[in-house]
mmCIF file of C-alpha atoms in Angstrom:
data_model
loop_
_atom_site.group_PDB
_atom_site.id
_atom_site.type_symbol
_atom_site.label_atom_id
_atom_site.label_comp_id
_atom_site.label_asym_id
_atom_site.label_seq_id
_atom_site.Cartn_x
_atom_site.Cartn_y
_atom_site.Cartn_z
ATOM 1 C CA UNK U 1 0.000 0.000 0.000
ATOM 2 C CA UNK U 2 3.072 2.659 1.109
ATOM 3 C CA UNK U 3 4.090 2.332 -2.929
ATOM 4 C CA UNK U 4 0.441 2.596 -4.053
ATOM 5 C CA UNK U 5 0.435 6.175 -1.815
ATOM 6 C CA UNK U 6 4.120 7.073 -2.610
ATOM 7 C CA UNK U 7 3.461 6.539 -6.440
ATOM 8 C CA UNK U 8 0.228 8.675 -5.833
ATOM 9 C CA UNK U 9 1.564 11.077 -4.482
ATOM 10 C CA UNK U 10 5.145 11.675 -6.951
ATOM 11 C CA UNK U 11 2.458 11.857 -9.763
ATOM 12 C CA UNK U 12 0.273 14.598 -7.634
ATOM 13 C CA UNK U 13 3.757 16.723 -7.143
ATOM 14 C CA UNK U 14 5.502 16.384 -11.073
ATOM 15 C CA UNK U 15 4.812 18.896 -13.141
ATOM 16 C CA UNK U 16 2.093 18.332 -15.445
ATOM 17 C CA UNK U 17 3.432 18.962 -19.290
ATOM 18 C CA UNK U 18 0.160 20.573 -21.063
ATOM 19 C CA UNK U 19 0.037 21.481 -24.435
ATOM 20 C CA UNK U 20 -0.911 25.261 -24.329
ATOM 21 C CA UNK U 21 -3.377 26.406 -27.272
ATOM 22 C CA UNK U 22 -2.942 30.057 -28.734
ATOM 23 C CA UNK U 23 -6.337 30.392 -28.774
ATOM 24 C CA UNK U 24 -7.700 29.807 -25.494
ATOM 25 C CA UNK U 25 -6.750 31.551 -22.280
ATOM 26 C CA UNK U 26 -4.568 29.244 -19.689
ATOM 27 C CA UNK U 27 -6.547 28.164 -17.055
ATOM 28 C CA UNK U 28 -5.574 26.864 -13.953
ATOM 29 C CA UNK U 29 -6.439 22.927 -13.618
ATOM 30 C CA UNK U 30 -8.505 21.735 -10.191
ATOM 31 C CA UNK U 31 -5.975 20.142 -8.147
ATOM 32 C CA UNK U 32 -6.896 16.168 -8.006
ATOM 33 C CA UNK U 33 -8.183 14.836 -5.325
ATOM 34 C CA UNK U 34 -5.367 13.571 -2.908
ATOM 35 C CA UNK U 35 -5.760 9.259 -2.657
ATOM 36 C CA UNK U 36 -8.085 8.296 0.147
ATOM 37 C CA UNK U 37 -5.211 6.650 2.150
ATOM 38 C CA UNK U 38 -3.656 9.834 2.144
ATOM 39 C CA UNK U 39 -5.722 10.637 5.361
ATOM 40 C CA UNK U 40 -4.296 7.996 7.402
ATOM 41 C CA UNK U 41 -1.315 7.691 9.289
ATOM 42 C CA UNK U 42 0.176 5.299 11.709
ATOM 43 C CA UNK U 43 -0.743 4.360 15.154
ATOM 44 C CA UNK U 44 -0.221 7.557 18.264
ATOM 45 C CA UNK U 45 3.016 6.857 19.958
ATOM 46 C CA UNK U 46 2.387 4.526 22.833
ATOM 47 C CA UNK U 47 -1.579 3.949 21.977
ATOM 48 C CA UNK U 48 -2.183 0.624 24.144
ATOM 49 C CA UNK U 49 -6.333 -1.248 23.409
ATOM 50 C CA UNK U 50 -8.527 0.228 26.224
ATOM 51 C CA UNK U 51 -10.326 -3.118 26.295
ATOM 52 C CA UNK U 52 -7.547 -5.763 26.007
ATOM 53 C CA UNK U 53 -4.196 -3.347 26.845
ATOM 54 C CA UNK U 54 -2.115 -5.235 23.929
ATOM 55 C CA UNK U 55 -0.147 -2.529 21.820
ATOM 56 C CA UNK U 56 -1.527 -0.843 19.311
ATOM 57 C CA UNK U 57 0.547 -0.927 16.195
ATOM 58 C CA UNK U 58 0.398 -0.894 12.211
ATOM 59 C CA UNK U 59 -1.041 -4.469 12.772
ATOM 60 C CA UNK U 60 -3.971 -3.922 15.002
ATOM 61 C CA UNK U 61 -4.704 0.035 14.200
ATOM 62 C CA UNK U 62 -7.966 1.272 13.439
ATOM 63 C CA UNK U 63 -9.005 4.561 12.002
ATOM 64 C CA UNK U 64 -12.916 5.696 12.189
ATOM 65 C CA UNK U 65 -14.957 8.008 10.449
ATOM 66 C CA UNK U 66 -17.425 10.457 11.751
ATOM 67 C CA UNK U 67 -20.672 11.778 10.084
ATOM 68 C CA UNK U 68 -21.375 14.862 8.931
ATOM 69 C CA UNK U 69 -17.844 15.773 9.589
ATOM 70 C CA UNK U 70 -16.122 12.885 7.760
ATOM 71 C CA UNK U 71 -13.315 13.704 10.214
ATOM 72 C CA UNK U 72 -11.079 10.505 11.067
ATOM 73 C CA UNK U 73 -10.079 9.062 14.734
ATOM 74 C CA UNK U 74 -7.853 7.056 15.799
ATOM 75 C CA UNK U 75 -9.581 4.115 17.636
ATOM 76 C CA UNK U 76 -8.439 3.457 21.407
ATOM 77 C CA UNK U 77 -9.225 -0.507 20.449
ATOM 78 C CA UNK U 78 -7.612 -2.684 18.619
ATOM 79 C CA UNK U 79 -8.549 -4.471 14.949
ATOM 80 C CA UNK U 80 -10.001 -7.208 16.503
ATOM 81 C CA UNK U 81 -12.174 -5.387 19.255
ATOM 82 C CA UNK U 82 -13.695 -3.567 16.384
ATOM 83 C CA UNK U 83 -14.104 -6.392 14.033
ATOM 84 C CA UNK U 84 -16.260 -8.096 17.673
ATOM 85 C CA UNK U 85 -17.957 -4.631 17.836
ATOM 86 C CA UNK U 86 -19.340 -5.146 14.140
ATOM 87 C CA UNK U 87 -20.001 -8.473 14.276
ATOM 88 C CA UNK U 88 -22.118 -8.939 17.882
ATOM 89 C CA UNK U 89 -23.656 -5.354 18.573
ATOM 90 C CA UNK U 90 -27.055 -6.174 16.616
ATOM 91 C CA UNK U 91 -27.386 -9.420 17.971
ATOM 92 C CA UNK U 92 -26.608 -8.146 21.171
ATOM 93 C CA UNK U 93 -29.097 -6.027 21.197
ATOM 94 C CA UNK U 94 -31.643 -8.698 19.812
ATOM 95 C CA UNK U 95 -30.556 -11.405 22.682
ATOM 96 C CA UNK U 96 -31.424 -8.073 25.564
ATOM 97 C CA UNK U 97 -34.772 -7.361 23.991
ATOM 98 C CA UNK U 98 -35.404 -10.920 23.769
ATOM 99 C CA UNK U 99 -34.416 -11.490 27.262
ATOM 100 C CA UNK U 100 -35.479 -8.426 28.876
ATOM 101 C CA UNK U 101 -37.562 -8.610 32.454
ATOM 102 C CA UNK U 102 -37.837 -4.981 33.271
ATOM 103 C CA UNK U 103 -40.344 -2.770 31.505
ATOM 104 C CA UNK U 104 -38.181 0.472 31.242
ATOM 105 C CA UNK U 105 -35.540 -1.830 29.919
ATOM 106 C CA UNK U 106 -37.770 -3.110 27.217
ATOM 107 C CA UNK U 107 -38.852 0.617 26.705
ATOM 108 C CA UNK U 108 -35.444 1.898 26.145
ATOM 109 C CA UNK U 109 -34.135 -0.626 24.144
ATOM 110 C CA UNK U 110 -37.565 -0.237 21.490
ATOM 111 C CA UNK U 111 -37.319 3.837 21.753
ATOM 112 C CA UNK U 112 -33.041 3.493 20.544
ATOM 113 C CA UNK U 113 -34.488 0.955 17.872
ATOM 114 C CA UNK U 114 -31.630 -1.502 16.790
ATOM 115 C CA UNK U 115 -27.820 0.264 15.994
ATOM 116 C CA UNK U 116 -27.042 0.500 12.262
ATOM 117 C CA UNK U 117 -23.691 1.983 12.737
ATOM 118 C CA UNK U 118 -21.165 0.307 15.482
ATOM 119 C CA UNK U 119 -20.160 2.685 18.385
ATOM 120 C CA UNK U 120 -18.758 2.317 21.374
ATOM 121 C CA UNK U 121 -21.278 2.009 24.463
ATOM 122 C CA UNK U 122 -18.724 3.878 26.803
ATOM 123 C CA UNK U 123 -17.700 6.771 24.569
ATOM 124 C CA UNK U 124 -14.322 6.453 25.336
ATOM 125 C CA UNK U 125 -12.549 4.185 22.741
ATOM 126 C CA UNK U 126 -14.733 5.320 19.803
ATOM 127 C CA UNK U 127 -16.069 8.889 20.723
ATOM 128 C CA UNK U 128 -18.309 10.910 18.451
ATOM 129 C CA UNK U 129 -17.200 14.454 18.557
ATOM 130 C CA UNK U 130 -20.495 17.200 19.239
ATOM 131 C CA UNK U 131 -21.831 17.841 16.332
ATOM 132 C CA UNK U 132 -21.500 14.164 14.780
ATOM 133 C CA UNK U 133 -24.026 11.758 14.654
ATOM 134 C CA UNK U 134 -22.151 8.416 13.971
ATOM 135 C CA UNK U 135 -19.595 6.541 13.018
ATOM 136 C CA UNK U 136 -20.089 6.124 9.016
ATOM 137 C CA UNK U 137 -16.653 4.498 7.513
ATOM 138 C CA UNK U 138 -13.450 2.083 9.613
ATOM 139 C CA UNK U 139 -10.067 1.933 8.221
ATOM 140 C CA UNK U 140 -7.811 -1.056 9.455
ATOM 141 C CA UNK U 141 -4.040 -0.199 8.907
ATOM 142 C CA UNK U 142 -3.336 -3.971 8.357
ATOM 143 C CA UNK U 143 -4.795 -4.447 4.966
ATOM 144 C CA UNK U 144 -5.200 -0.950 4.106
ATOM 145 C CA UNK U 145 -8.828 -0.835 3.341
ATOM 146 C CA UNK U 146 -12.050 1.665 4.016
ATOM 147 C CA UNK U 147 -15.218 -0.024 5.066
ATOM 148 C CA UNK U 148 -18.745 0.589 5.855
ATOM 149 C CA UNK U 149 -19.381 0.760 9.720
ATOM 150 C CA UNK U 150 -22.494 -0.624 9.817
ATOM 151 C CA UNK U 151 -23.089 -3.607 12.237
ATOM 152 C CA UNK U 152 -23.781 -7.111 10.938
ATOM 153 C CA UNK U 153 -27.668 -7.683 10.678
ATOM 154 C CA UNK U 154 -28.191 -3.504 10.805
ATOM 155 C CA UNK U 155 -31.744 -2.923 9.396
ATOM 156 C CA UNK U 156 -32.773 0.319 7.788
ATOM 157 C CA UNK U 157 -36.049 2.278 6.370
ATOM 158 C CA UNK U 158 -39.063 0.604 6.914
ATOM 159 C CA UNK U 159 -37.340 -2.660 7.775
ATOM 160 C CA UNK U 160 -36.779 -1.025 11.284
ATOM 161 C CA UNK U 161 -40.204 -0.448 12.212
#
């Protein structure tokens, strides 16, 4: 991925050659749109996994992405503590419903309405800055790839009701 970038980047600094017409006026070109990787980085200095205390490092780092913003975190958890996050939050919240013995339980659980988007229940690891609703997009340093942050089993539109 770092020669994908670096090549990506040496062809956003060269100097474009353009043939110039006498005809029309030079205009300046729109700068391209730097590669979406370009927004990552490596892991904080010293970052350790709030929820199993292993080092964080360029194997278990984890980026998010918060909506409207579109700003990127780093995640306080590691790769695999997010990848559990994904794939157990809906059920989880099935399995509580399911089980639930306490009225204002059952009441709070039906007025949040099952998660679409993973988050982190304590706001620490994951926060959403004010003025963000959710987490929309994860990046995992390991393979290099953006993905959707929406939970396994996540219903949406009328599918919810």
């Amino acid at each position: 991925m770092l020669t994908a970038c670096s090549a990506g980047l040496s062809n956003l600094l060269s100097p474009r050659k353009r043939k110039m017409s006498s005809e029309a006026p030079a205009t300046k070109a729109a700068a391209p749109a730097p590669p979406a990787a370009a927004a990552h980085g490596p892991p904080p200095e010293g970052l350790e996994c709030m929820v199993t205390f292993d080092d964080i490092d360029e194997t278990n780092y984890v980026e998010y992405q918060t909506e409207p913003s579109g700003k990127w975190q780093a995640a306080k958890v590691s790769e695999d503590v997010v990848r559990r996050f994904l794939n157990v939050q809906f059920d989880e919240y099935m399995e509580h419903l399911r089980h639930s013995d306490c009225a204002a339980t059952t009441r709070r659980l039906l007025n949040e309405g099952p998660p679409i988007w993973v988050h982190d229940k304590s706001g620490q690891a994951m926060p959403v800055p004010e003025g963000d609703t959710h987490i929309s997009k994860l990046w995992f340093a390991s393979d290099g790839s953006e993905r959707s942050a929406k939970v396994v089993g996540a219903v949406e539109e009328t599918a919810r009701e």
